[in-house]
Structure formats: C-alpha cells, structure tokens
Coordinates of C-alpha atoms and ligand atoms in Angstrom, one line a residue:
Chain A
M1063 CA -54.2 31.7 -22.2
L1064 CA -51.0 30.4 -23.7
I1065 CA -48.8 32.8 -21.6
Q1066 CA -50.7 31.9 -18.5
Q1067 CA -50.0 28.3 -19.1
L1068 CA -46.3 29.0 -19.8
I1069 CA -46.1 30.8 -16.4
N1070 CA -47.8 27.9 -14.7
G1071 CA -45.2 25.6 -16.3
V1072 CA -42.3 27.5 -15.1
L1073 CA -43.8 27.7 -11.7
A1074 CA -44.5 24.1 -11.4
S1075 CA -40.9 23.2 -12.6
G1076 CA -39.4 24.3 -9.3
I1077 CA -40.8 21.2 -7.4
Y1078 CA -40.0 19.0 -10.3
A1079 CA -36.3 20.1 -10.2
L1080 CA -36.0 19.4 -6.5
F1081 CA -37.1 15.9 -7.1
A1082 CA -35.0 15.4 -10.3
V1083 CA -31.9 16.7 -8.7
G1084 CA -32.1 14.1 -5.9
F1085 CA -32.6 11.3 -8.3
T1086 CA -29.6 12.4 -10.4
M1087 CA -27.5 12.9 -7.4
I1088 CA -28.2 9.5 -5.9
F1089 CA -27.6 7.9 -9.3
G1090 CA -24.5 9.9 -9.9
I1091 CA -22.9 8.8 -6.6
M1092 CA -24.3 5.2 -5.9
G1093 CA -25.0 4.1 -9.5
V1094 CA -28.4 3.1 -8.5
L1095 CA -31.9 4.5 -9.0
N1096 CA -33.7 5.2 -5.7
M1097 CA -37.3 4.4 -6.6
A1098 CA -38.5 5.4 -3.1
H1099 CA -37.0 8.9 -3.4
A1100 CA -40.0 10.9 -4.2
D1101 CA -41.9 9.0 -1.3
F1102 CA -39.6 10.8 1.1
G1103 CA -41.5 13.9 0.1
M1104 CA -44.9 12.3 0.8
V1105 CA -43.5 11.1 4.2
A1106 CA -42.3 14.6 5.2
A1107 CA -45.7 16.2 4.1
V1108 CA -47.8 13.6 6.0
A1109 CA -45.5 13.8 9.1
I1110 CA -46.3 17.6 9.2
I1111 CA -49.9 16.9 8.9
W1112 CA -49.8 14.4 11.7
C1113 CA -47.7 16.8 14.0
V1114 CA -50.1 19.9 13.4
G1115 CA -53.0 17.5 13.9
A1116 CA -51.5 16.5 17.2
G1117 CA -51.3 20.1 18.2
V1118 CA -47.7 20.8 17.5
A1119 CA -46.8 24.3 16.3
P1120 CA -45.8 24.6 12.7
L1121 CA -42.1 25.3 13.2
P1122 CA -41.4 22.4 15.6
A1123 CA -43.7 20.2 13.3
V1124 CA -41.4 20.8 10.3
V1125 CA -38.4 19.8 12.6
V1126 CA -40.0 16.8 13.7
A1127 CA -41.2 15.9 10.1
A1128 CA -37.6 16.3 9.1
V1129 CA -36.2 14.0 11.6
V1130 CA -38.9 11.4 11.0
M1131 CA -38.2 11.5 7.3
L1132 CA -34.4 11.3 7.7
L1133 CA -34.8 8.2 9.8
I1134 CA -37.1 6.5 7.4
A1135 CA -34.7 7.5 4.6
L1136 CA -31.8 6.0 6.6
I1137 CA -33.8 2.8 7.0
V1138 CA -34.5 2.6 3.4
E1139 CA -30.8 3.1 2.5
R1140 CA -29.6 0.6 4.8
T1141 CA -32.1 -2.2 3.9
A1142 CA -32.9 -1.5 0.2
L1143 CA -29.7 0.1 -1.4
R1144 CA -26.7 -0.8 0.8
P1145 CA -26.7 -4.5 0.3
G1146 CA -26.3 -3.7 -3.5
R1147 CA -23.2 -1.8 -2.7
R1148 CA -21.6 -4.7 -0.9
Y1149 CA -22.1 -7.1 -3.7
S1150 CA -20.8 -6.9 -7.2
G1151 CA -22.2 -9.8 -8.9
D1152 CA -24.9 -10.0 -11.6
A1153 CA -28.0 -7.8 -11.1
A1154 CA -26.0 -5.5 -8.6
V1155 CA -27.9 -2.6 -10.1
E1156 CA -31.4 -4.2 -10.5
M1157 CA -31.3 -5.5 -7.0
P1158 CA -31.5 -2.1 -5.2
L1159 CA -33.7 -0.7 -8.0
I1160 CA -36.4 -3.5 -7.2
A1161 CA -35.9 -3.2 -3.5
S1162 CA -36.3 0.5 -3.5
I1163 CA -39.5 0.2 -5.5
G1164 CA -40.7 -2.2 -2.7
A1165 CA -39.6 0.4 -0.1
G1166 CA -41.6 3.0 -1.8
M1167 CA -44.7 0.8 -1.9
I1168 CA -44.3 0.0 1.8
L1169 CA -44.2 3.8 2.5
Q1170 CA -47.2 4.5 0.5
N1171 CA -49.2 1.6 1.7
G1172 CA -48.1 2.4 5.3
A1173 CA -49.2 6.0 5.0
A1174 CA -52.5 4.8 3.4
V1175 CA -53.2 2.5 6.4
I1176 CA -52.3 5.2 9.0
F1177 CA -54.0 8.3 7.3
G1178 CA -56.5 6.6 4.9
N1179 CA -56.3 6.3 1.2
K1180 CA -57.5 9.8 0.5
A1181 CA -56.2 13.4 -0.1
L1182 CA -55.2 15.2 3.2
V1183 CA -55.4 18.8 3.7
F1184 CA -51.9 20.4 4.3
P1185 CA -52.1 22.8 7.2
L1186 CA -49.5 25.2 5.9
R1187 CA -51.3 26.2 2.7
L1188 CA -50.5 29.3 0.5
R1189 CA -53.5 29.1 -1.8
G1190 CA -53.8 32.8 -2.8
F1191 CA -52.8 34.5 -6.1
F1192 CA -51.2 37.6 -7.2
H1193 CA -51.6 39.5 -10.4
V1194 CA -48.8 40.2 -12.8
G1195 CA -50.4 42.4 -15.5
D1196 CA -53.2 40.2 -16.8
Y1197 CA -51.9 37.0 -15.4
L1198 CA -52.3 35.1 -12.2
V1199 CA -49.5 33.7 -10.3
S1200 CA -50.1 31.1 -7.5
Q1201 CA -48.5 32.3 -4.3
G1202 CA -47.6 28.8 -3.3
L1203 CA -45.9 27.9 -6.6
A1204 CA -44.1 31.2 -6.6
L1205 CA -42.6 30.4 -3.2
S1206 CA -41.9 26.8 -4.4
L1207 CA -39.8 28.2 -7.3
V1208 CA -37.9 30.6 -5.0
V1209 CA -37.2 28.0 -2.4
S1210 CA -36.1 25.5 -5.1
A1211 CA -33.8 28.0 -6.8
V1212 CA -32.2 28.9 -3.5
L1213 CA -31.7 25.2 -2.5
L1214 CA -30.4 24.2 -5.9
A1215 CA -28.0 27.0 -6.0
G1216 CA -26.8 26.1 -2.5
L1217 CA -26.3 22.4 -3.7
E1218 CA -24.4 23.5 -6.7
V1219 CA -22.0 25.5 -4.5
L1220 CA -21.7 22.7 -2.1
V1221 CA -20.8 20.1 -4.9
S1222 CA -18.6 22.2 -7.1
H1223 CA -16.9 24.4 -4.6
T1224 CA -16.3 22.9 -1.2
G1225 CA -14.1 20.1 0.2
F1226 CA -17.1 18.0 0.9
G1227 CA -18.3 18.4 -2.7
R1228 CA -14.9 17.4 -4.0
Q1229 CA -15.2 14.2 -1.9
V1230 CA -18.7 13.6 -3.2
R1231 CA -17.4 13.9 -6.9
A1232 CA -14.5 11.6 -6.1
V1233 CA -16.8 8.9 -4.7
A1234 CA -19.1 9.2 -7.6
Q1235 CA -16.2 8.9 -10.2
N1236 CA -14.3 6.1 -8.6
R1237 CA -15.5 4.8 -5.3
N1238 CA -12.4 2.3 -4.6
A1239 CA -9.9 5.1 -5.4
A1240 CA -11.7 7.5 -3.0
E1241 CA -11.5 4.9 -0.3
I1242 CA -7.8 4.3 -0.7
M1243 CA -7.3 8.0 -0.7
G1244 CA -8.5 8.1 2.8
I1245 CA -12.1 9.1 2.2
N1246 CA -14.7 7.4 4.3
T1247 CA -17.0 6.6 1.3
E1248 CA -19.8 5.2 3.4
R1249 CA -20.1 8.3 5.2
I1250 CA -20.0 10.5 2.1
I1251 CA -22.7 8.4 0.6
L1252 CA -24.9 8.6 3.6
L1253 CA -24.5 12.4 3.9
A1254 CA -25.4 12.7 0.2
F1255 CA -28.3 10.4 0.6
A1256 CA -29.5 12.5 3.6
I1257 CA -29.2 15.7 1.6
S1258 CA -31.2 14.2 -1.5
A1259 CA -33.8 13.0 1.1
L1260 CA -34.1 16.4 2.6
L1261 CA -34.7 18.0 -0.9
A1262 CA -37.3 15.5 -1.6
G1263 CA -38.9 16.3 1.8
V1264 CA -38.9 20.0 1.0
A1265 CA -40.4 19.2 -2.4
G1266 CA -43.2 17.2 -0.8
C1267 CA -44.0 19.9 1.5
L1268 CA -44.0 22.5 -1.2
V1269 CA -46.6 20.3 -3.0
G1270 CA -48.7 20.6 0.1
V1271 CA -48.1 24.4 0.3
S1272 CA -48.9 25.0 -3.3
Y1273 CA -51.9 22.8 -4.0
G1274 CA -53.2 22.5 -0.5
L1275 CA -53.6 18.7 -0.5
V1276 CA -51.2 15.7 -0.2
A1277 CA -51.9 11.9 -0.4
P1278 CA -50.2 8.6 0.3
Y1279 CA -49.9 7.9 -3.5
M1280 CA -49.0 11.3 -4.5
S1281 CA -45.3 10.7 -5.1
I1282 CA -45.9 8.6 -8.2
P1283 CA -46.4 11.3 -10.8
Y1284 CA -43.5 13.3 -9.1
A1285 CA -41.3 10.3 -9.3
I1286 CA -41.9 9.8 -13.0
K1287 CA -41.5 13.5 -13.8
G1288 CA -38.3 13.6 -11.7
L1289 CA -36.8 10.7 -13.6
V1290 CA -37.8 11.9 -16.9
A1291 CA -36.3 15.3 -16.0
M1292 CA -33.0 13.6 -15.0
I1293 CA -32.7 11.7 -18.3
V1294 CA -33.6 14.7 -20.3
G1295 CA -31.0 16.7 -18.6
G1296 CA -28.3 14.0 -18.7
V1297 CA -28.0 11.5 -15.9
G1298 CA -25.7 12.7 -13.1
S1299 CA -25.8 16.4 -14.1
L1300 CA -27.2 18.7 -11.5
P1301 CA -27.9 21.7 -14.0
G1302 CA -29.2 19.2 -16.4
A1303 CA -31.9 18.0 -14.0
V1304 CA -32.9 21.7 -13.6
I1305 CA -33.2 22.3 -17.3
G1306 CA -34.9 19.0 -17.7
A1307 CA -37.5 19.9 -15.0
L1308 CA -38.0 23.2 -16.7
L1309 CA -38.7 21.7 -20.1
I1310 CA -41.0 19.2 -18.5
G1311 CA -43.0 21.9 -16.7
L1312 CA -43.5 23.7 -19.9
A1313 CA -44.4 20.7 -22.0
E1314 CA -47.0 19.7 -19.4
A1315 CA -48.5 23.2 -19.4
L1316 CA -48.5 23.4 -23.2
T1317 CA -50.1 20.0 -23.5
V1318 CA -52.7 21.0 -21.1
N1319 CA -53.3 24.2 -23.1
W1320 CA -53.5 22.5 -26.4
L1321 CA -54.9 19.0 -25.7
G1322 CA -56.5 19.2 -22.3
S1323 CA -55.4 18.2 -18.9
Q1324 CA -56.1 14.6 -19.4
L1325 CA -53.2 14.3 -21.8
R1326 CA -50.7 16.2 -19.6
D1327 CA -48.3 13.2 -19.4
V1328 CA -48.3 12.8 -23.1
G1329 CA -46.2 16.2 -23.4
V1330 CA -43.9 15.0 -20.6
F1331 CA -42.9 11.8 -22.5
A1332 CA -42.9 13.6 -25.9
V1333 CA -40.1 15.8 -24.6
L1334 CA -38.3 12.7 -23.2
M1335 CA -38.4 10.9 -26.7
L1336 CA -37.6 14.0 -28.6
V1337 CA -34.5 14.8 -26.5
L1338 CA -33.3 11.1 -26.5
A1339 CA -33.7 11.0 -30.4
I1340 CA -31.5 14.1 -30.8
R1341 CA -29.1 13.7 -27.8
P1342 CA -29.1 10.0 -26.4
A1343 CA -27.1 11.0 -23.4
G1344 CA -29.3 13.9 -22.5
I1345 CA -28.8 17.7 -22.9
F1346 CA -25.8 17.9 -20.6
R1347 CA -23.3 15.2 -21.5
L1348 CA -20.7 16.2 -19.0
A1349 CA -22.2 15.5 -15.8
A1350 CA -21.6 17.7 -12.7
V1351 CA -21.5 15.1 -9.9
R1352 CA -19.4 12.6 -12.0
Chain B
M342 CA 13.2 -2.3 15.7
T343 CA 9.5 -2.4 14.6
A344 CA 9.1 -3.2 11.0
A345 CA 7.2 -0.7 8.9
L346 CA 5.3 -3.5 7.4
R347 CA 5.1 -7.1 8.5
I348 CA 2.9 -9.7 6.8
D349 CA 2.5 -13.3 8.3
N350 CA 0.6 -16.2 6.9
V351 CA -1.4 -14.0 4.6
T352 CA -3.7 -15.8 2.2
V353 CA -5.7 -13.7 -0.3
S354 CA -8.5 -15.3 -2.2
Y355 CA -11.4 -14.5 -4.6
G356 CA -14.1 -17.0 -3.8
A357 CA -12.6 -20.4 -4.5
I358 CA -9.5 -18.9 -6.4
C359 CA -6.6 -18.5 -4.0
A360 CA -4.3 -15.8 -5.4
V361 CA -1.7 -15.5 -2.6
R362 CA -1.0 -18.4 -0.4
D363 CA 0.6 -18.2 3.1
A364 CA 2.8 -15.1 2.2
A365 CA 5.2 -13.7 4.8
L366 CA 7.4 -10.6 4.3
T367 CA 8.7 -7.6 6.0
V368 CA 9.7 -4.0 5.2
A369 CA 12.0 -2.3 7.5
P370 CA 11.6 1.5 8.2
G371 CA 13.3 3.3 5.3
E372 CA 13.8 0.2 3.4
A373 CA 12.6 -0.4 -0.4
V374 CA 11.5 -3.9 -0.9
A375 CA 10.5 -5.4 -4.3
V376 CA 8.2 -8.3 -5.1
I377 CA 8.8 -9.7 -8.5
G378 CA 6.7 -12.2 -10.4
S379 CA 5.1 -12.8 -13.7
N380 CA 1.6 -12.2 -14.9
G381 CA -1.0 -13.6 -12.5
A382 CA 1.6 -14.6 -9.8
G383 CA -0.6 -12.6 -7.2
K384 CA 1.4 -9.5 -6.8
S385 CA -1.6 -7.1 -7.1
S386 CA -3.6 -9.4 -5.0
L387 CA -0.9 -9.2 -2.2
L388 CA -1.3 -5.4 -2.1
R389 CA -5.0 -5.5 -2.2
G390 CA -4.9 -7.8 0.7
V391 CA -2.8 -5.2 2.6
M392 CA -5.3 -2.6 1.9
N393 CA -8.3 -4.8 2.7
L394 CA -9.6 -4.5 -0.9
A395 CA -9.7 -8.3 -1.3
S396 CA -10.7 -10.8 1.3
R397 CA -7.7 -12.3 3.1
T398 CA -6.6 -14.2 6.4
G399 CA -3.4 -13.9 8.4
R400 CA -1.7 -11.1 10.1
I401 CA -0.7 -7.7 8.7
T402 CA 1.0 -5.2 11.0
F403 CA 2.0 -1.7 10.2
Q404 CA 4.4 0.0 12.6
G405 CA 3.2 -2.4 15.2
Q406 CA -0.4 -1.7 14.5
Q407 CA -2.7 -4.7 13.4
L408 CA -4.5 -3.8 10.2
E409 CA -6.7 -6.8 9.6
S410 CA -10.1 -5.5 10.5
L411 CA -9.6 -1.9 9.3
R412 CA -11.3 -0.4 6.3
P413 CA -9.2 1.0 3.4
H414 CA -9.6 4.6 4.3
V415 CA -8.6 4.0 7.7
I416 CA -5.5 2.1 6.6
R417 CA -4.7 5.1 4.3
R418 CA -5.1 7.4 7.3
A419 CA -2.7 5.3 9.4
G420 CA 0.0 6.2 6.9
I421 CA 0.0 3.6 4.0
G422 CA -0.1 5.3 0.6
Y423 CA -1.3 2.9 -2.0
V424 CA -0.6 3.5 -5.7
P425 CA -2.8 0.8 -7.4
E426 CA -2.4 -1.0 -10.7
G427 CA -4.0 1.0 -13.5
R428 CA -3.7 4.3 -11.6
E429 CA -7.4 4.5 -10.6
L430 CA -7.8 8.4 -10.9
F431 CA -10.8 10.4 -10.8
P432 CA -11.4 11.0 -14.5
N433 CA -13.2 14.4 -14.2
L434 CA -11.1 15.9 -11.4
T435 CA -8.2 18.2 -12.2
V436 CA -4.7 17.4 -11.2
Q437 CA -5.0 20.1 -8.6
E438 CA -8.1 18.6 -7.2
E439 CA -6.5 15.2 -7.0
L440 CA -3.5 16.6 -5.1
T441 CA -6.0 18.7 -2.8
L442 CA -7.8 15.4 -2.0
G443 CA -4.6 13.7 -1.2
A444 CA -3.6 16.3 1.3
R445 CA -6.7 16.0 3.3
M446 CA -5.0 14.2 6.1
I447 CA -2.1 16.7 6.7
P448 CA -2.5 20.0 8.5
R449 CA -3.8 22.9 6.2
A450 CA -0.6 24.9 7.0
D451 CA 1.7 22.2 5.6
R452 CA -0.2 21.7 2.2
P453 CA 1.5 24.6 0.1
Q454 CA 5.0 23.3 1.0
M455 CA 3.9 19.7 0.3
L456 CA 2.5 20.9 -3.1
E457 CA 5.9 22.6 -4.0
Q458 CA 7.8 19.4 -3.0
V459 CA 5.4 17.2 -5.3
F460 CA 5.7 19.7 -8.2
G461 CA 9.5 19.6 -7.7
L462 CA 9.4 15.8 -8.0
F463 CA 7.1 16.0 -11.1
P464 CA 7.5 19.4 -12.8
R465 CA 5.2 18.3 -15.7
L466 CA 2.2 18.2 -13.1
R467 CA 2.5 22.0 -12.4
E468 CA 2.0 22.7 -16.0
R469 CA -1.1 20.3 -16.0
A470 CA -2.6 21.4 -12.8
K471 CA -5.8 22.8 -14.2
Q472 CA -6.3 19.8 -16.6
V473 CA -8.8 16.9 -15.8
T474 CA -6.9 13.8 -15.4
R475 CA -8.7 11.8 -18.1
T476 CA -7.1 13.9 -20.7
L477 CA -3.6 13.3 -19.4
S478 CA -1.1 11.0 -21.0
G479 CA -0.4 7.7 -19.4
G480 CA 2.8 8.8 -17.9
E481 CA 1.3 11.9 -16.5
Q482 CA -1.6 10.0 -15.0
Q483 CA 1.0 7.7 -13.2
M484 CA 2.8 10.7 -11.9
V485 CA -0.6 12.1 -10.5
A486 CA -1.3 8.6 -9.0
I487 CA 2.0 8.8 -7.1
A488 CA 2.0 12.5 -6.4
R489 CA -1.5 12.5 -4.8
V490 CA -0.5 9.9 -2.4
L491 CA 2.7 11.7 -1.5
M492 CA 0.6 14.7 -0.6
G493 CA -0.7 12.9 2.5
K494 CA 2.8 12.3 3.6
P495 CA 2.6 8.5 3.9
T496 CA 5.4 6.5 5.9
L497 CA 4.9 3.6 3.7
L498 CA 4.4 3.4 -0.1
L499 CA 2.7 0.4 -1.8
L500 CA 3.4 0.6 -5.4
D501 CA 1.7 -1.7 -8.0
E502 CA 3.6 -1.8 -11.3
P503 CA 4.3 2.0 -11.7
S504 CA 6.2 1.3 -14.9
L505 CA 3.2 -0.3 -16.6
G506 CA 2.6 0.9 -20.1
L507 CA 5.1 3.8 -19.8
A508 CA 7.8 4.6 -22.4
P509 CA 11.4 4.1 -20.9
V510 CA 12.0 7.9 -20.7
I511 CA 8.9 8.3 -18.5
Q512 CA 9.8 5.2 -16.6
D513 CA 13.2 7.0 -15.8
V514 CA 11.3 10.0 -14.5
V515 CA 9.0 7.9 -12.3
F516 CA 11.9 5.7 -11.0
A517 CA 14.1 8.7 -10.4
A518 CA 11.4 10.3 -8.3
L519 CA 11.0 7.0 -6.3
D520 CA 14.8 6.8 -5.8
Q521 CA 14.9 10.4 -4.5
L522 CA 11.9 9.6 -2.0
R523 CA 13.8 6.5 -0.8
T524 CA 17.3 8.3 -0.4
A525 CA 16.1 11.8 0.7
E526 CA 12.8 11.2 2.5
R527 CA 13.8 7.6 3.9
L528 CA 10.3 6.6 2.8
S529 CA 9.5 2.8 3.2
M530 CA 8.4 1.1 0.0
L531 CA 6.9 -2.1 -1.1
L532 CA 7.2 -2.1 -4.8
V533 CA 5.5 -4.8 -7.0
E534 CA 6.8 -5.2 -10.5
Q535 CA 6.9 -7.2 -13.6
N536 CA 9.7 -5.0 -14.7
A537 CA 12.4 -6.9 -12.5
Y538 CA 15.2 -4.9 -14.0
R539 CA 13.6 -1.6 -12.7
A540 CA 12.6 -3.1 -9.4
L541 CA 15.9 -4.7 -8.6
A542 CA 17.9 -1.5 -9.4
L543 CA 15.6 0.6 -7.1
C544 CA 15.4 -1.8 -4.0
S545 CA 17.7 -3.3 -1.7
R546 CA 15.9 -6.6 -1.0
A547 CA 13.4 -8.5 -3.0
Y548 CA 11.0 -11.5 -2.8
V549 CA 10.1 -13.8 -5.7
L550 CA 6.4 -14.7 -6.0
E551 CA 5.4 -17.6 -8.2
T552 CA 1.7 -18.5 -8.7
G553 CA 0.7 -17.2 -5.2
T554 CA 3.6 -18.3 -3.2
I555 CA 6.8 -16.7 -2.2
T556 CA 9.5 -18.9 -3.3
R557 CA 12.7 -16.7 -2.6
E558 CA 14.0 -13.8 -0.6
D559 CA 17.4 -12.2 -1.2
S560 CA 19.2 -9.0 -1.6
C561 CA 18.7 -7.4 -5.0
E562 CA 22.3 -7.5 -5.8
T563 CA 22.4 -11.4 -5.4
L564 CA 19.2 -11.7 -7.4
R565 CA 20.5 -9.5 -10.2
N566 CA 23.5 -11.8 -10.6
D567 CA 21.6 -15.1 -10.3
P568 CA 21.4 -17.1 -13.5
A569 CA 17.8 -18.4 -12.8
I570 CA 16.5 -15.0 -12.1
R571 CA 18.2 -13.5 -15.0
S572 CA 16.7 -16.1 -17.5
A573 CA 13.3 -15.9 -15.9
Y574 CA 12.8 -12.3 -15.2
L575 CA 15.5 -10.3 -16.8
G576 CA 15.5 -12.0 -20.2
H577 CA 19.2 -12.6 -20.5
Ligands
LIG831 N1 -11.4 -10.1 -8.9 C1 -10.8 -11.3 -9.1 N2 -11.6 -12.4 -9.2 C2 -11.1 -13.6 -9.4 N3 -9.8 -13.9 -9.6 C3 -9.0 -12.9 -9.6 C4 -9.3 -11.6 -9.3 N4 -8.3 -10.8 -9.4 C5 -7.2 -11.6 -9.6 N5 -7.7 -12.8 -9.7 C6 -6.7 -13.9 -9.9 O1 -5.8 -14.0 -9.0 C7 -4.5 -14.4 -9.5 C8 -3.6 -13.3 -9.2 O2 -3.9 -12.0 -9.8 P1 -3.1 -10.7 -9.6 O3 -3.9 -9.6 -10.3 O4 -2.8 -10.5 -8.2 O5 -1.8 -11.0 -10.4 P2 -0.5 -10.1 -10.7 O6 0.7 -10.8 -10.3 O7 -0.8 -8.8 -10.3 O8 -0.5 -10.1 -12.3 P3 -0.2 -8.9 -13.4 O9 1.4 -8.9 -13.4 O10 -0.8 -9.4 -14.6 O11 -0.8 -7.7 -12.8 C9 -4.8 -14.5 -11.0 O12 -4.9 -16.0 -11.3 C10 -6.1 -13.9 -11.3 O13 -6.8 -14.4 -12.4
LIG832 MG1 -1.0 -6.9 -11.1

C-alpha cells in the first residue's frame, strides 16, 4: 500500500511541476506572482471540451484551445500585470498580485457561467491502468509524467543553452540593463509569459486526461501546490520547482496513506514549513532563471 | 557635417524635480566630449535622458535621426553604446555571456574578431571569461561594462563616471582603453565625470554642468588652465 501511494505521488508530481515551473519563471522574470497562472490550465481544458462538444476533431480542438488560451493569457498580462511594470512606486509588487487574483476569479466565474459550476467530462481521457508487478499505474498520469519531463527538459535547454534563454536570464537579472543592451525586454517578457501559459495549458489538459474531469474552480488546489513547490524548490529556480513538485507529490501521497485523503493538504504544507525552517531560501538557492 | 549627437533644449525631470534644465550640446563624429560637474549636478540624468530612461522634453538627434520617441533598446541598436553609472551588469551571467549579449547586433561572422579586439583592450577579461560577473572586482566589472558595449560596435559611446570607485592604476587601464578607442577607432564619446582631471585629459572639449544647467563650454586645454575650474574641479 505504501509503495503504491509513493508511485501515485511521483506520478501526480508531473502536473504539479508544470504549474510550478510557470509560476517560478514568471516570478523570476517579472518579479510578480501571476495568481491567474493555473487558471490558464482550466481555460485550455474547458476550451477543448467546448470545441469537441461543437463537433471539432480532437487535434484541431487542441490547436483552437491553445490559441484561445494564449489570447486570454495575453489579455491578462496586458491588463493585470503590465501596468505594474510601468510603475515603480509603493505596492508595485502587490498591485499586479491582487489584479491577477481578480483576473483568475473572472476566468473561474466566467467558465462557471458558460459551462455551469460543475465537473465536466474531458473528452480525451486515458483512464486505464497498467500493472507493474503488484502495483497499478494510471495510464493518464504516466503520460502526464512523460509529457512533463519532456517539456521541462526542453525548457531547461531553452533557458540555459540558447540565445533566447540568455536574453530571458538577462531580463530577469537586470531589466534596465537588458534594455540598454539592445534587448526588446517587453517582447522577451511576453514570449516567456506565453511559454509559461502554454505549460499551464498543457498541465490543465493533462488533469483532464488523467482524472477524466475538469471544473471551473479546479485551478485553486493546483495553484496552491504550484506555489508551494516553487517556494520549496527556491523561487526562480527551474530545477528547484521540479524537485519541489516531487516532494509535494510524495508528501501528499504519504499523508493520504497515513492520515486519510481529507488531510492531504496538511502534508503539502508540512513540507513547506519543514523546508523553510531548514533552508529559508528553498532548496536551490542559486536560481536558474535569475 | 552632421553631428554624432546633438541635444537641444533638453530638460530631464523626475516628477516635480528638475534634474537638467534646457541643456544644449553637440558631439562631432570622432570627437570626445566631457561633461564635468559635482555630485547631483545632473550628469547621469543627462545621459539617462538621451537613452530615454528618464522623462524628458526637447530634441535629441543622433546622426541626424531623432531619438525622442524611441525606446532604449532601439536607441542602442541605432548605434549608441551606454555605459551607465554603477555598471548595471547581469550578476549571474559570465563575462563571456555578457560579451555575447553585447554582440547581438553585429553579424555573427564578425563576432570572434570583435571579441579578440575587446580582449586585446582588456586582457584581464580573457582570464575571467568563465566567471560570473558578481564575483569580479569593481575594476573588472567596469571593464565588462565597457567591453560588452564595444562588442556591438557603437558609433557613439555614452560613459557615466567610468572612474567611479576604481583605484588609480585601474583607472589608468580604463582610460588608456578609452584613449585608444578615441584615437584608433575614431569613436565619438560623451564622457560624464566627477573626476575632471581624467575627463579633461581624455577629451578635447568639455561642458560644465552646475545644478542642472550648462554654464560653460570650452576646449579642455583652456579649462585645465582656468583658475576657477582648477579650484572648483581639480582641487588646486
Ligand atoms: N530617480 C530619481 N528620482 C528623483 N530625483 C532624482 C532621481 N535621480 C536623480 N534625482 C535627482 O536629480 C538630480 C541630479 O541627479 P544625477 O544623478 O543626474 O546627478 P549626477 O550629476 O549624476 O551626480 P553624481 O555625480 O553624484 O552621480 C539630483 O538632485 C538627484 O537628487
Ligand atoms: Mg551620476
């Protein structure tokens, strides 16, 4: 039973890592928390449901969902986050934080109005299991883990080993200096934001693939886990976010195993407090983006 | 001949605070011009105004092109290399990465040769190429700040107190490099300095900035021998 729960914990962490990496990347580059980040995942998932419901084939549905989600992400960036960048007085950090909480609520309530405040069946489900020895492995979660690993490895290569990544790191470390070095910092920020939104979109769809259901308010627990994973791993660090997500997946599984599923979040926050008590800056102090 | 840089009626302000008032100056192609002034005179604000990093009014033209409405990265790409006060490096990038970033606007084929040229100017940076800039000494950081700008082959250099916080021997290295760029490369320069001795030695013409207003313009030679300038800025 314990080992089965550990397997489940590792499998679940792929989706958490996708969310966590987006949070940490945006914070690393823009210096703000985008609280609407996980809602982009919900938007992508319900957009697919809507398309497939309207008779669109799965593959074009994914493309349409990606475009819709990117447009919405762009609007959120322009309205909630960008004003904070052009202003450097008091509360320059809090302003976009609160604004993005508002944006997230608008997306959640909007989805609830359009689709009803209920769980929706995700059309591209993968709900079977395969056996590994005595243990069961969810096909959906196994796929999620593989997709997450591939995307995160790709992101790491992009950020650490390409010219674009060098520009991203420069903007994260000193935005004004990047600008006077001839880097179009607004463009870099927008591209990085789009990449993080796409990762959230994939994560939201993987929730649907793995668990079969998505809902307008589904993003809240994922946002909390993504944020905790980011802090546990060390804010701004991409590998840190992945390790943080893994720890949280395991902590959640162990709490469910020992204390029951109602207390699952207790384990998540126990990890957060324990890590912060030992290493206040998180596990990875040397951030990858910054 | 079109001036490399021409500033007319430029006023730079921070909200209600006016840091530079109605300034006018020119830099001819290949000319090195100094702006000297004491703490808070508005020297940095003047350069920030040129780069559109502070709000300003007036006319700023670079090789005949008007800069007023352009964003800083576009101004850089037009050919103005800016070495800001306090160096403004990327703390976790290596020297190599800083230089690579600086070379983005020149053709790929020209970059290795440019790198050699910059290492020739600052041999110390070759030894430090793999080191992240936050672990460099102040003098080495200043060299990176100048070198990374040179990598982009600017036609005009704006330098904000390159001598700040450096030991005299390191100042010698930095100013020898600037002198070489002026004579060998015919690079136009606008040098802003509190260290009037260094500035007047490097440049041919200078402006005196006092509490936001340009009060004097003359050849460096004349200013060096002027008793008023000597007592105010040269300390003897
Ligand atoms: N961001 C800012 N906000 C408000 N006032 C500013 C700002 N930056 C500079 N000032 C003011 O503008 C004036 C000119 O400052 P500036 O930095 O241009 O002087 P400086 O000649 O470069 O001085 P220093 O030799 O000390 O570098 C000063 O009175 C300063 O207090
Ligand atoms: Mg200054």
